[in-house]
CSV table of C-alpha atoms in Angstrom, one decimal:
chain,number,residue,atom,x,y,z
A,27,ASP,CA,-5.7,-55.9,10.1
A,28,ILE,CA,-2.2,-56.7,11.3
A,29,GLN,CA,-0.1,-53.5,11.5
A,30,MET,CA,3.5,-53.5,10.3
A,31,THR,CA,5.9,-50.9,11.6
A,32,GLN,CA,9.3,-50.4,10.2
A,33,SER,CA,12.3,-48.5,11.7
A,34,PRO,CA,14.0,-46.3,11.0
A,35,SER,CA,11.9,-44.4,8.4
A,36,THR,CA,15.1,-43.1,6.9
A,37,LEU,CA,18.6,-44.5,7.1
A,38,SER,CA,21.7,-42.6,5.9
A,39,ALA,CA,24.6,-44.9,4.9
A,40,SER,CA,27.7,-45.1,2.8
A,41,VAL,CA,28.8,-47.6,0.2
A,42,GLY,CA,30.3,-50.6,2.0
A,43,ASP,CA,28.3,-50.1,5.2
A,44,ARG,CA,26.3,-52.9,6.9
A,45,VAL,CA,22.7,-51.7,7.4
A,46,THR,CA,19.8,-53.2,9.3
A,47,ILE,CA,16.1,-52.5,9.0
A,48,THR,CA,13.6,-53.6,11.6
A,49,CYS,CA,10.0,-54.6,11.0
A,50,ARG,CA,7.6,-55.2,13.8
A,51,ALA,CA,4.1,-56.8,13.6
A,52,SER,CA,1.2,-55.9,15.8
A,53,GLN,CA,0.6,-59.6,16.4
A,54,SER,CA,2.5,-62.8,15.6
A,55,VAL,CA,2.8,-63.6,11.9
A,56,SER,CA,5.0,-66.7,12.4
A,57,ASP,CA,7.6,-66.5,9.6
A,58,TRP,CA,5.1,-65.3,6.9
A,59,LEU,CA,7.1,-62.2,6.1
A,60,ALA,CA,8.5,-60.9,2.8
A,61,TRP,CA,10.9,-58.0,2.0
A,62,TYR,CA,10.9,-55.9,-1.1
A,63,HIS,CA,12.9,-52.9,-2.3
A,64,GLN,CA,11.6,-50.2,-4.6
A,65,LYS,CA,13.3,-47.6,-6.7
A,66,PRO,CA,11.5,-44.3,-7.6
A,67,GLY,CA,9.0,-44.8,-10.4
A,68,LYS,CA,9.4,-48.6,-10.4
A,69,ALA,CA,7.4,-51.5,-8.9
A,70,PRO,CA,8.5,-53.2,-5.7
A,71,LYS,CA,11.0,-56.1,-6.2
A,72,LEU,CA,10.8,-59.2,-4.1
A,73,LEU,CA,14.0,-59.9,-2.1
A,74,ILE,CA,13.1,-62.4,0.6
A,75,SER,CA,10.1,-64.6,1.5
A,76,LYS,CA,9.3,-66.7,4.6
A,77,ALA,CA,11.4,-64.3,6.7
A,78,SER,CA,14.8,-65.6,5.5
A,79,LYS,CA,14.5,-67.3,2.1
A,80,LEU,CA,16.5,-65.3,-0.5
A,81,GLU,CA,14.8,-65.2,-3.8
A,82,SER,CA,16.5,-66.4,-6.9
A,83,GLY,CA,18.9,-63.8,-8.4
A,84,VAL,CA,19.0,-61.7,-5.2
A,85,PRO,CA,22.6,-61.0,-4.1
A,86,SER,CA,23.8,-62.9,-1.0
A,87,ARG,CA,24.6,-59.6,0.8
A,88,PHE,CA,20.9,-59.5,1.6
A,89,SER,CA,19.6,-61.6,4.5
A,90,GLY,CA,16.5,-61.8,6.6
A,91,SER,CA,15.8,-63.1,10.1
A,92,GLY,CA,13.2,-63.2,12.8
A,93,SER,CA,9.9,-64.7,13.6
A,94,GLY,CA,6.7,-63.9,15.5
A,95,THR,CA,6.6,-60.1,15.7
A,96,GLU,CA,10.1,-58.9,15.1
A,97,PHE,CA,12.1,-59.2,11.9
A,98,THR,CA,15.2,-57.7,10.4
A,99,LEU,CA,16.6,-57.2,6.9
A,100,THR,CA,20.4,-56.8,6.8
A,101,ILE,CA,22.5,-55.7,3.9
A,102,ASP,CA,26.1,-56.5,4.2
A,103,SER,CA,28.4,-54.1,2.3
A,104,LEU,CA,25.9,-51.7,0.8
A,105,GLN,CA,26.2,-51.2,-2.9
A,106,PRO,CA,25.2,-48.2,-5.0
A,107,ASP,CA,22.2,-50.2,-6.5
A,108,ASP,CA,20.9,-50.7,-2.9
A,109,PHE,CA,19.9,-47.1,-2.3
A,110,ALA,CA,16.1,-47.5,-2.4
A,111,THR,CA,13.0,-47.8,-0.2
A,112,TYR,CA,12.5,-51.1,1.6
A,113,TYR,CA,9.1,-52.6,2.6
A,114,CYS,CA,8.2,-55.6,4.7
A,115,GLN,CA,4.9,-57.4,4.1
A,116,GLN,CA,3.1,-59.9,6.3
A,117,TYR,CA,1.1,-62.7,4.8
A,118,ASP,CA,0.0,-64.5,7.9
A,119,SER,CA,-3.5,-63.1,7.7
A,120,PHE,CA,-6.0,-63.2,4.8
A,121,SER,CA,-5.6,-59.4,4.4
A,122,VAL,CA,-1.9,-58.9,3.7
A,123,THR,CA,-0.3,-55.7,4.9
A,124,PHE,CA,2.9,-53.8,4.2
A,125,GLY,CA,5.1,-51.6,6.4
A,126,GLN,CA,5.3,-47.9,5.7
A,127,GLY,CA,8.8,-48.2,4.3
A,128,THR,CA,12.5,-47.4,5.1
A,129,LYS,CA,14.4,-45.2,2.8
A,130,VAL,CA,18.1,-46.0,2.5
A,131,GLU,CA,19.8,-42.9,1.3
A,132,LEU,CA,23.4,-41.8,0.7
A,133,LYS,CA,25.1,-40.3,3.7
B,8,GLU,CA,10.8,-63.8,-19.4
B,9,VAL,CA,7.8,-62.8,-17.4
B,10,GLN,CA,6.0,-59.7,-18.5
B,11,VAL,CA,3.2,-58.0,-16.7
B,12,VAL,CA,1.6,-54.9,-18.4
B,13,GLU,CA,-1.2,-52.8,-16.9
B,14,SER,CA,-3.3,-50.3,-18.7
B,15,GLY,CA,-6.5,-48.3,-18.3
B,16,GLY,CA,-5.5,-45.8,-15.7
B,17,GLY,CA,-6.3,-42.1,-16.0
B,18,LEU,CA,-8.1,-39.1,-14.6
B,19,THR,CA,-11.7,-39.4,-13.4
B,20,GLN,CA,-14.0,-37.4,-11.3
B,21,PRO,CA,-15.2,-38.5,-7.8
B,22,GLY,CA,-18.1,-41.0,-8.3
B,23,GLY,CA,-16.7,-42.1,-11.7
B,24,SER,CA,-15.6,-45.5,-13.0
B,25,LEU,CA,-12.5,-47.0,-14.6
B,26,LYS,CA,-11.5,-50.5,-15.7
B,27,LEU,CA,-7.9,-51.6,-15.4
B,28,SER,CA,-6.4,-54.4,-17.5
B,29,CYS,CA,-3.3,-56.5,-17.0
B,30,ILE,CA,-1.8,-58.7,-19.6
B,31,VAL,CA,0.6,-61.4,-18.4
B,32,SER,CA,3.0,-63.5,-20.3
B,33,GLY,CA,5.9,-65.9,-19.5
B,34,LEU,CA,4.1,-67.7,-16.7
B,35,THR,CA,1.2,-70.0,-16.3
B,36,PHE,CA,-1.5,-67.4,-15.8
B,37,SER,CA,-4.4,-69.8,-15.4
B,38,GLY,CA,-2.5,-71.6,-12.6
B,39,SER,CA,-1.7,-68.4,-10.7
B,40,TYR,CA,-3.4,-66.4,-8.0
B,41,MET,CA,-3.4,-62.8,-9.3
B,42,SER,CA,-3.7,-59.6,-7.3
B,43,TRP,CA,-4.0,-55.8,-7.5
B,44,VAL,CA,-1.9,-53.8,-5.2
B,45,ARG,CA,-2.0,-50.0,-5.1
B,46,GLN,CA,0.4,-47.3,-3.8
B,47,ALA,CA,-0.7,-43.8,-3.0
B,48,PRO,CA,1.9,-41.0,-3.5
B,49,GLY,CA,4.5,-41.2,-0.8
B,50,LYS,CA,2.9,-44.2,0.9
B,51,GLY,CA,3.6,-47.9,1.2
B,52,PRO,CA,1.8,-50.5,-0.9
B,53,GLU,CA,-1.7,-51.5,-0.1
B,54,TRP,CA,-3.3,-54.8,-1.1
B,55,VAL,CA,-6.6,-54.3,-3.0
B,56,SER,CA,-7.9,-57.6,-4.2
B,57,VAL,CA,-6.9,-61.2,-5.1
B,58,ILE,CA,-8.5,-63.7,-7.4
B,59,TYR,CA,-7.7,-67.4,-7.0
B,60,ARG,CA,-7.3,-70.0,-9.8
B,61,SER,CA,-10.9,-71.0,-9.0
B,62,GLY,CA,-12.2,-67.6,-9.6
B,63,ASN,CA,-12.9,-66.9,-6.0
B,64,ALA,CA,-12.2,-63.2,-5.3
B,65,TYR,CA,-11.4,-61.3,-2.1
B,66,TYR,CA,-11.2,-57.5,-1.4
B,67,ALA,CA,-9.8,-55.1,1.0
B,68,ASP,CA,-12.5,-53.5,3.2
B,69,SER,CA,-11.6,-50.1,1.7
B,70,VAL,CA,-12.8,-51.2,-1.8
B,71,LYS,CA,-15.4,-53.9,-1.0
B,72,GLY,CA,-18.6,-53.3,-2.9
B,73,ARG,CA,-17.0,-50.8,-5.2
B,74,PHE,CA,-14.3,-52.8,-7.0
B,75,THR,CA,-14.6,-56.1,-8.9
B,76,ILE,CA,-11.6,-58.2,-9.9
B,77,SER,CA,-12.0,-60.7,-12.8
B,78,ARG,CA,-9.8,-62.8,-15.1
B,79,ASP,CA,-9.9,-64.2,-18.6
B,80,ASN,CA,-7.6,-67.1,-18.7
B,81,SER,CA,-8.0,-67.4,-22.5
B,82,LYS,CA,-6.5,-64.0,-22.9
B,83,ASN,CA,-4.0,-64.2,-19.9
B,84,THR,CA,-5.6,-61.0,-18.7
B,85,LEU,CA,-6.6,-59.7,-15.3
B,86,TYR,CA,-9.1,-56.9,-14.8
B,87,LEU,CA,-10.2,-54.5,-12.1
B,88,GLN,CA,-13.5,-52.7,-12.5
B,89,MET,CA,-13.5,-49.7,-10.2
B,90,ASN,CA,-16.8,-47.9,-9.5
B,91,SER,CA,-17.8,-45.0,-7.2
B,92,LEU,CA,-14.3,-43.8,-7.1
B,93,ARG,CA,-13.1,-41.5,-4.4
B,94,ALA,CA,-10.2,-39.1,-4.0
B,95,ASP,CA,-8.5,-41.6,-1.6
B,96,ASP,CA,-8.4,-44.2,-4.4
B,97,THR,CA,-5.8,-42.0,-6.2
B,98,ALA,CA,-2.7,-44.3,-6.5
B,99,VAL,CA,-0.5,-46.2,-8.8
B,100,TYR,CA,-2.2,-49.6,-9.3
B,101,TYR,CA,0.0,-52.6,-9.8
B,102,CYS,CA,-0.9,-56.0,-11.1
B,103,ALA,CA,1.1,-58.7,-9.3
B,104,ARG,CA,1.2,-62.5,-9.2
B,105,ALA,CA,0.4,-63.8,-5.7
B,106,THR,CA,2.4,-66.9,-4.7
B,107,GLY,CA,3.1,-68.7,-1.5
B,108,THR,CA,1.3,-71.4,0.5
B,109,GLY,CA,-2.4,-71.8,0.0
B,110,PRO,CA,-4.2,-68.5,0.9
B,111,LEU,CA,-0.9,-67.1,2.4
B,112,TYR,CA,0.8,-65.2,-0.4
B,113,PHE,CA,3.4,-62.6,-1.3
B,114,PHE,CA,4.0,-61.0,-4.7
B,115,ASP,CA,6.8,-62.2,-7.0
B,116,TYR,CA,6.1,-60.6,-10.3
B,117,TRP,CA,4.8,-57.0,-10.7
B,118,GLY,CA,3.8,-54.8,-13.6
B,119,GLN,CA,5.1,-51.3,-14.0
B,120,GLY,CA,1.8,-49.8,-12.6
B,121,THR,CA,-0.9,-47.6,-14.0
B,122,LEU,CA,-1.8,-44.3,-12.4
B,123,VAL,CA,-5.4,-43.6,-11.3
B,124,THR,CA,-6.2,-40.0,-10.3
B,125,VAL,CA,-9.6,-39.2,-8.9
B,126,SER,CA,-10.1,-35.4,-8.8
B,127,SER,CA,-12.7,-32.9,-9.7
């Protein structure tokens, strides 16, 4: 299986900050990468697919970039609703895999 | 509005069985790939199984031979029969629609999850 590694594991930030989360794949996944965020006790919510395609209804402060093995999720001007755990997911291989998560917490 | 509602979770002993159900509304269930994704406490999500429109089904190695996914398009319902349960199957199980390009998929609609606990 393709391993997905996110960094950092935890990120402390303030409202209004620009934050960046990195996701690395153990082998190339082209641009078959999705990003989700998850609040405690809730299901993951899809933010971005195909590395950079913003899903309908997702605020434009979210953006994704990258291809191959290295990807980033950027949140411009962090809002109170954005404090959550973020996961990347590759779907290049038959067996899709997720990263271990990055928790964005209030500084 | 799309609604995905799982049920059937609970506490069972190692070696036991459970059957999860997932009722979907607000999207074309019969035309959708559907999947089960689980999440152990404090861990990232883990894909479990997918069933295509055709009925072809695929499984993660960790559950192959023990779990069976199925669908009833007349009832807009997805199932997961889980046998020979182990402690490491303990997780919240989510039903999710799998979408994307052919066999390459991500998950755009998720249920609220149902907790499965395997413990003696």
